[in-house]
mmCIF file of C-alpha atoms in Angstrom:
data_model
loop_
_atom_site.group_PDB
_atom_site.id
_atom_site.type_symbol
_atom_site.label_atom_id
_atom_site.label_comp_id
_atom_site.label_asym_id
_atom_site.label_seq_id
_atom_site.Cartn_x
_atom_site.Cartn_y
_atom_site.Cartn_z
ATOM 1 C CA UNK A 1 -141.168 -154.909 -138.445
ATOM 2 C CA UNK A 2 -137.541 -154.437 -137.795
ATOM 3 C CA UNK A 3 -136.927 -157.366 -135.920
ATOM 4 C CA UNK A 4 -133.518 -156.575 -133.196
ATOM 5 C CA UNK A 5 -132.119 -153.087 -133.832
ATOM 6 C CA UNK A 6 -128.964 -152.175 -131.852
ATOM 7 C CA UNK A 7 -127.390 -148.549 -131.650
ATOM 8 C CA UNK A 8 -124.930 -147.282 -131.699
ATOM 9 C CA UNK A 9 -123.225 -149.414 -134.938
ATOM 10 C CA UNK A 10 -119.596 -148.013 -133.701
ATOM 11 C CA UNK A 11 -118.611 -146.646 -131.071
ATOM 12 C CA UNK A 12 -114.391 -146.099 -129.465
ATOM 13 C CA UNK A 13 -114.079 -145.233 -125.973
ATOM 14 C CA UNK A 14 -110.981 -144.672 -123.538
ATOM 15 C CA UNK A 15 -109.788 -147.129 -120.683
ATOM 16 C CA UNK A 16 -112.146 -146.378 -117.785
ATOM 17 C CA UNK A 17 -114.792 -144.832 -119.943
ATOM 18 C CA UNK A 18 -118.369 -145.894 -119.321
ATOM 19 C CA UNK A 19 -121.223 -146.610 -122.270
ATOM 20 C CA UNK A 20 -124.402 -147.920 -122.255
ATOM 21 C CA UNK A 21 -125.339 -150.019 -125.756
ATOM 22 C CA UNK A 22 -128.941 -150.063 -126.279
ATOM 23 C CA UNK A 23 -131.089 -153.231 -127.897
ATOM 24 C CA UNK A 24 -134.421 -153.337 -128.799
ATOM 25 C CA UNK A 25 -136.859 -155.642 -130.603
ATOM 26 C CA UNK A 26 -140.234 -155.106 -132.090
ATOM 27 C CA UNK A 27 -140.942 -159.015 -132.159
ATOM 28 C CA UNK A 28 -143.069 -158.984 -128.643
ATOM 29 C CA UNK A 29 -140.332 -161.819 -127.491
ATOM 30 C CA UNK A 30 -140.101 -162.876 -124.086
ATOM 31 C CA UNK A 31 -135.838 -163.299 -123.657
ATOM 32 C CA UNK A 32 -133.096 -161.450 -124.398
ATOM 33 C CA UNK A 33 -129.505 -161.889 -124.720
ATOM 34 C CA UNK A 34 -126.244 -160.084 -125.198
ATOM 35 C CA UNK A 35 -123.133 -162.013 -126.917
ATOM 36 C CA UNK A 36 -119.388 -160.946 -127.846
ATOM 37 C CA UNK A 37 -117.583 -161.655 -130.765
ATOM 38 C CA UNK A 38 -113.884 -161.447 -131.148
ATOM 39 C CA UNK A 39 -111.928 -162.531 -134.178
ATOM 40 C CA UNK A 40 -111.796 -166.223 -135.371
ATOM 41 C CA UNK A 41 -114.517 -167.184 -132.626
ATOM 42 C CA UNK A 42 -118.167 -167.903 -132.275
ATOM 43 C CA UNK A 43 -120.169 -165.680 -130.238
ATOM 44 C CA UNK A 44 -120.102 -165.931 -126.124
ATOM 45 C CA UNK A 45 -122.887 -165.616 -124.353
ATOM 46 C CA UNK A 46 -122.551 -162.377 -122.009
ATOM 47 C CA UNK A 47 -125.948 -162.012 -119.845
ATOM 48 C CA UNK A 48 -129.390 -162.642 -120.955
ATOM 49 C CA UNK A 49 -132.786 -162.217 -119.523
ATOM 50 C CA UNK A 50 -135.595 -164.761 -119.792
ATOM 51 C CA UNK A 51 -138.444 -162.966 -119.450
ATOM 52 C CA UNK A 52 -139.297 -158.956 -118.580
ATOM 53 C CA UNK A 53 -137.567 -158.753 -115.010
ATOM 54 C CA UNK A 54 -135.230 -161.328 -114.852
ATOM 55 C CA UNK A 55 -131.501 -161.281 -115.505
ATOM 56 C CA UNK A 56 -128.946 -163.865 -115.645
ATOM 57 C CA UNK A 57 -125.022 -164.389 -116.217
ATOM 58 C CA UNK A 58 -123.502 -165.739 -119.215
ATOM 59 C CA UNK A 59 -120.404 -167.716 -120.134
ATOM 60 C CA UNK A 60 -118.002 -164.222 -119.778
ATOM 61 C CA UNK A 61 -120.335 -161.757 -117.454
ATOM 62 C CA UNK A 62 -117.246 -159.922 -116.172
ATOM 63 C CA UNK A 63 -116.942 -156.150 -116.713
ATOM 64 C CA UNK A 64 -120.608 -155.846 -117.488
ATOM 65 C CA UNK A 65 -124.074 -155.330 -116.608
ATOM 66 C CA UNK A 66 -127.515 -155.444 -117.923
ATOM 67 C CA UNK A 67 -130.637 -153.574 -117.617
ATOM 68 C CA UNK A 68 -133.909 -155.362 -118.970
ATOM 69 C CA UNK A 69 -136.246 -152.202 -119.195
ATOM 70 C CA UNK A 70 -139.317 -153.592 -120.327
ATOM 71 C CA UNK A 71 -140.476 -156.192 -122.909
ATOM 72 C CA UNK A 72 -138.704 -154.872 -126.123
ATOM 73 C CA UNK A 73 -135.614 -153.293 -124.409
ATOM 74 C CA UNK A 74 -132.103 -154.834 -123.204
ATOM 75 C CA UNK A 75 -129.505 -152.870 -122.388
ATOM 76 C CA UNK A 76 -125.682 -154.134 -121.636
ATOM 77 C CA UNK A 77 -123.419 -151.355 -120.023
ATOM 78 C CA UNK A 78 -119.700 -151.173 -119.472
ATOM 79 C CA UNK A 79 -119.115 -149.221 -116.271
ATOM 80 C CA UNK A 80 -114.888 -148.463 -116.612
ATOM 81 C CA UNK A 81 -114.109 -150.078 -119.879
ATOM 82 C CA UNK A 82 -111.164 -151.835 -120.586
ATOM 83 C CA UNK A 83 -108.994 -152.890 -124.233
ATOM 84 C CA UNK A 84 -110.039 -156.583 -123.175
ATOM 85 C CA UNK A 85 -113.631 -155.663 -124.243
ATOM 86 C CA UNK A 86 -112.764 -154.685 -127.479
ATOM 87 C CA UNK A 87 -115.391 -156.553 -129.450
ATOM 88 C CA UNK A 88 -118.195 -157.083 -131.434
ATOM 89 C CA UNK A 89 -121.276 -157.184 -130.021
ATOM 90 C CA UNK A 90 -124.706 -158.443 -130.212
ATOM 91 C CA UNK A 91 -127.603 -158.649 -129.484
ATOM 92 C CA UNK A 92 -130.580 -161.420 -129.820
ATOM 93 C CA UNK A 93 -133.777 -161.855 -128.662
ATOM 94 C CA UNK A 94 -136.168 -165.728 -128.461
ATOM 95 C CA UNK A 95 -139.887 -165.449 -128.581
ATOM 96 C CA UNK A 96 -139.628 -168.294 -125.656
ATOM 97 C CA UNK A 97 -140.037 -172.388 -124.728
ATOM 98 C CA UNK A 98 -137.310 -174.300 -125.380
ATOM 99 C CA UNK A 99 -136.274 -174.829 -128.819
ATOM 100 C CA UNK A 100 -137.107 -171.421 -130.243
ATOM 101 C CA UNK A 101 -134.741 -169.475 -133.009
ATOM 102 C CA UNK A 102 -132.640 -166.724 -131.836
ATOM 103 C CA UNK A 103 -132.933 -163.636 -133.722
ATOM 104 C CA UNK A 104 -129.694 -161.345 -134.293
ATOM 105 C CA UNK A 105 -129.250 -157.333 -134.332
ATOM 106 C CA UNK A 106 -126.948 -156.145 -136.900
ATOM 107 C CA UNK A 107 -124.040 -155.647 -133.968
ATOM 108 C CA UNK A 108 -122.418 -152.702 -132.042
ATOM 109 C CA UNK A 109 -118.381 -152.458 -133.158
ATOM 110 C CA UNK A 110 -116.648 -151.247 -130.001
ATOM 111 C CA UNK A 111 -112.837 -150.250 -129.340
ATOM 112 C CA UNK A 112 -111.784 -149.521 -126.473
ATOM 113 C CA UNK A 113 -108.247 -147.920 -126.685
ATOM 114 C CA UNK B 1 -117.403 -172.560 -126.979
ATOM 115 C CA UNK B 2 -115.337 -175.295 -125.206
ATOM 116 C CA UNK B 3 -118.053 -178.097 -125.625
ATOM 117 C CA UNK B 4 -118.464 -177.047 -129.317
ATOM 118 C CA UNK B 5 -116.361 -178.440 -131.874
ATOM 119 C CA UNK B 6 -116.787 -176.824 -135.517
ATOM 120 C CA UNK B 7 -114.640 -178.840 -138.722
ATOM 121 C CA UNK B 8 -113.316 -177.704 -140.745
ATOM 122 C CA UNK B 9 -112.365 -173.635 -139.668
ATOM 123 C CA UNK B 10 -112.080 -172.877 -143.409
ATOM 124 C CA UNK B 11 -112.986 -174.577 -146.633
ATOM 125 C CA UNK B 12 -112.903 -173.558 -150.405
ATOM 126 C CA UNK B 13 -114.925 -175.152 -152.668
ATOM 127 C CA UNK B 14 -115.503 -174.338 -156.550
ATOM 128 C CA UNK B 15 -119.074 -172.683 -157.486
ATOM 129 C CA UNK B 16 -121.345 -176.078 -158.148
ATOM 130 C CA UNK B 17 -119.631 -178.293 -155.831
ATOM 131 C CA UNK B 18 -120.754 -179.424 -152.583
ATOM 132 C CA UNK B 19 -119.595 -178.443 -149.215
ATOM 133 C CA UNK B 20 -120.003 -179.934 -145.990
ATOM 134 C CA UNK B 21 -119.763 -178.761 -141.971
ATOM 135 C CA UNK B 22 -119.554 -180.569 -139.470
ATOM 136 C CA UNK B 23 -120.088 -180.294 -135.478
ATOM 137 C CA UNK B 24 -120.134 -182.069 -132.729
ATOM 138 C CA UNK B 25 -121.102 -181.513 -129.136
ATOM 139 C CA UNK B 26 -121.053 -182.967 -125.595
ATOM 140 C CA UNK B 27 -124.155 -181.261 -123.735
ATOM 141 C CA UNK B 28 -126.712 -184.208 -123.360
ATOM 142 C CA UNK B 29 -129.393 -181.474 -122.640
ATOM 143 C CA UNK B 30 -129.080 -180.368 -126.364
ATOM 144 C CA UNK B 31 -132.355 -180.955 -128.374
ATOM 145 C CA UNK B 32 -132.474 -177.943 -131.285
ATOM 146 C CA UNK B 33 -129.508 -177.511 -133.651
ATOM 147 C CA UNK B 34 -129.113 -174.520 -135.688
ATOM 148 C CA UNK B 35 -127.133 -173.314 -138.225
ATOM 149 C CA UNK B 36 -126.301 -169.610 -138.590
ATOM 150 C CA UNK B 37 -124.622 -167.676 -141.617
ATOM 151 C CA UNK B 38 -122.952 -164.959 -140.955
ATOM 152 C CA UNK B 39 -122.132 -162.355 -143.427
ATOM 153 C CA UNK B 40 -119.273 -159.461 -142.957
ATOM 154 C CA UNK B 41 -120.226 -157.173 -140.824
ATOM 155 C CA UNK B 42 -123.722 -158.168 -139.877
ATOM 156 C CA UNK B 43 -125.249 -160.585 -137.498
ATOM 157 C CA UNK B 44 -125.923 -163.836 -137.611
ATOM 158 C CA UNK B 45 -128.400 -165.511 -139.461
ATOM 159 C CA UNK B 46 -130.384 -168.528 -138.974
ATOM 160 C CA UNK B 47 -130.464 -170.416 -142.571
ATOM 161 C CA UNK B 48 -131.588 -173.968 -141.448
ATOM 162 C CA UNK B 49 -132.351 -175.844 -138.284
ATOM 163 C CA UNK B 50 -133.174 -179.055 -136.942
ATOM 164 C CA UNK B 51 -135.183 -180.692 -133.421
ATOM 165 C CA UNK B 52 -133.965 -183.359 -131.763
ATOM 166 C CA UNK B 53 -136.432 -185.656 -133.023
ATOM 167 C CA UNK B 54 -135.895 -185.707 -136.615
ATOM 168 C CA UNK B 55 -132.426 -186.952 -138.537
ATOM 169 C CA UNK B 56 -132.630 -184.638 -141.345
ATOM 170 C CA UNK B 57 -134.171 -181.835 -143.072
ATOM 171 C CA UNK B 58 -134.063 -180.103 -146.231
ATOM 172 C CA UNK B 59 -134.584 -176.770 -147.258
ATOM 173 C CA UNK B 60 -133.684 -175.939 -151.362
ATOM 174 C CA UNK B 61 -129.802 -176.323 -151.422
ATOM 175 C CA UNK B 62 -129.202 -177.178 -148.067
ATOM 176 C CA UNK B 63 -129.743 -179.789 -145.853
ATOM 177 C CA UNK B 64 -129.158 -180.879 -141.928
ATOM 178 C CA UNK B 65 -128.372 -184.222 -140.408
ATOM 179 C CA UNK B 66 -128.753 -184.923 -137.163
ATOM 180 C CA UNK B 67 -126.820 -187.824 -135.194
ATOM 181 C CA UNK B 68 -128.386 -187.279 -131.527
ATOM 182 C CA UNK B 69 -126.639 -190.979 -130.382
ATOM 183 C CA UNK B 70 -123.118 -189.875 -131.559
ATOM 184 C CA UNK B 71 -123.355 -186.274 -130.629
ATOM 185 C CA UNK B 72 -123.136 -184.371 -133.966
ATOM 186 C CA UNK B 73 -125.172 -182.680 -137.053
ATOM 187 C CA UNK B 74 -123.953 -181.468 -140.215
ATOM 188 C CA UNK B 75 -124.520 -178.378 -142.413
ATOM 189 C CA UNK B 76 -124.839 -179.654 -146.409
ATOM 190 C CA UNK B 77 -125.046 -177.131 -149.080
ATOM 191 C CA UNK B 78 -125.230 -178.277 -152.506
ATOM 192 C CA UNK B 79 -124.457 -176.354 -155.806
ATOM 193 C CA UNK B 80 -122.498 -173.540 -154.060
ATOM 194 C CA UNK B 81 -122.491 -170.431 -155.356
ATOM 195 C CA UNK B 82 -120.686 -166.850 -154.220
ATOM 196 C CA UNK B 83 -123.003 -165.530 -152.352
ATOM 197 C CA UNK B 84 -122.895 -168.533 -150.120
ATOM 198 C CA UNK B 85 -119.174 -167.503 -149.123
ATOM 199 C CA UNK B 86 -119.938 -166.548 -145.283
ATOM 200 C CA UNK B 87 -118.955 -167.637 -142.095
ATOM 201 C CA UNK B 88 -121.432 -170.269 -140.375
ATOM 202 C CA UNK B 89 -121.719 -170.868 -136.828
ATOM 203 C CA UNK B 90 -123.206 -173.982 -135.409
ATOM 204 C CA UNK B 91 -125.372 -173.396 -132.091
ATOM 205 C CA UNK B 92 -126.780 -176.707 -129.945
ATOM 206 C CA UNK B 93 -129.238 -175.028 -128.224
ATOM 207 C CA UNK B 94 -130.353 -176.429 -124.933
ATOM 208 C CA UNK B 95 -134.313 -176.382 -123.697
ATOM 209 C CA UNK B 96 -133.289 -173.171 -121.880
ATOM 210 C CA UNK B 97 -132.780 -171.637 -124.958
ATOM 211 C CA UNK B 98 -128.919 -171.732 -124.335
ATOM 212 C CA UNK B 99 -127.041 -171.784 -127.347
ATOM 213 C CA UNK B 100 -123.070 -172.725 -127.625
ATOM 214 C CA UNK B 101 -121.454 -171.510 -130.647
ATOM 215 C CA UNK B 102 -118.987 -173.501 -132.836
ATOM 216 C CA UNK B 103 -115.765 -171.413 -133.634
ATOM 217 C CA UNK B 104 -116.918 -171.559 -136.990
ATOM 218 C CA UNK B 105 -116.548 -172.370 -141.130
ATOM 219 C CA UNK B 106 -115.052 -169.883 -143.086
ATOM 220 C CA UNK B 107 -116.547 -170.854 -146.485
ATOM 221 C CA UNK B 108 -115.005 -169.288 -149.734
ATOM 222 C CA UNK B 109 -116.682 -170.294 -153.102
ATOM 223 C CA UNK B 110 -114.438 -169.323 -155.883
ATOM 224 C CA UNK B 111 -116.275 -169.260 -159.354
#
């Protein structure tokens, strides 16, 4: 059981380049989310999917967009990226109901130069 | 985030003293508290939590309280040692599953 794996771990791109980072959980949980980090701050929520099919903005959605492929997969892409999304990032996923535990991948290091 | 407030942002204690955390929040909708610990360079980790219907909990060295009427919960960890120097995050999580982070507690535990 490997709970939330993320890949890639690092990962530098250009100004305008596009990536896709890929999450996945083994944990048959029914939402999904995808948070930044940036230094000296708590994580903001980006987008994050209730249940398989359904996608919803964050707190800083801007400059991103999210794929929820099936149950185990969430995927957050940056179509032109830019040096403001230089960040951490992560991903979570909540078995479901409302006052269920978040579980975190190990995070995606991104530079964008 | 904005409606999160996190005391102190740093605090060094000496291994076997106590240290406390502190946060307070404004969403009314807020009925699960978590704390997270947050190593370098991994992701964070839940290490003790609390619902809205209990004032506190303890798990080994580390205990939450929980004042629902004045809007905040703390993080106590007795008997620090190193490897409890981390970063922790508090999250009031709505009953959307919405959580908003504190800034965070840099915690150093000097021996």
């Amino acid at each position: 059981n490997a709970g939330v794996t993320q890949t890639p771990k690092f990962q530098v791109l250009k100004t305008g380049q596009s990536m896709t980072l890929q999450c996945a959980q083994d944990m048959n949980h029914n939402s999904m989310y995808w948070y930044r980090q940036d230094p000296g701050m708590g994580l903001r929520l980006i987008y994050y999917s209730a249940s398989e099919g359904t996608t919803d903005k964050g707190e800083v959605p801007n400059g991103y967009n999210v794929s929820r492929l099936n149950k185990r997969e969430f995927s957050l892409r940056l179509e032109s990226a830019a040096p403001s999304q230089t960040s951490v990032y992560f991903c979570a996923s909540r078995a479901g109901g409302g006052t269920d535990t978040q579980y975190f991948g190990p995070g995606t290091r991104l530079t964008v130069l | 985030g904005e409606n999160v407030e996190q005391h102190p942002s740093t605090l060094s204690v000496q291994e076997g003293d106590s240290a406390v955390i502190k946060c307070t929040y404004s969403d009314s909708a807020s009925n699960y508290f978590p704390w997270y610990k947050q190593e370098l360079g991994k992701g964070p980790q839940l290490i003790i939590d609390i619902r809205s219907n209990v004032g506190e909990k303890k798990d080994q060295r580390i205990a939450v309280t929980l004042n629902k009427t004045a809007k905040h919960f703390s993080l106590h960890i007795t008997e620090t040692q190193p490897e409890d120097s981390a970063v922790y995050f508090c999250a009031p999580t709505d009953s959307w599953g919405k959580l908003q982070f504190g800034a965070g507690t840099q915690v150093v535990v000097t021996p």
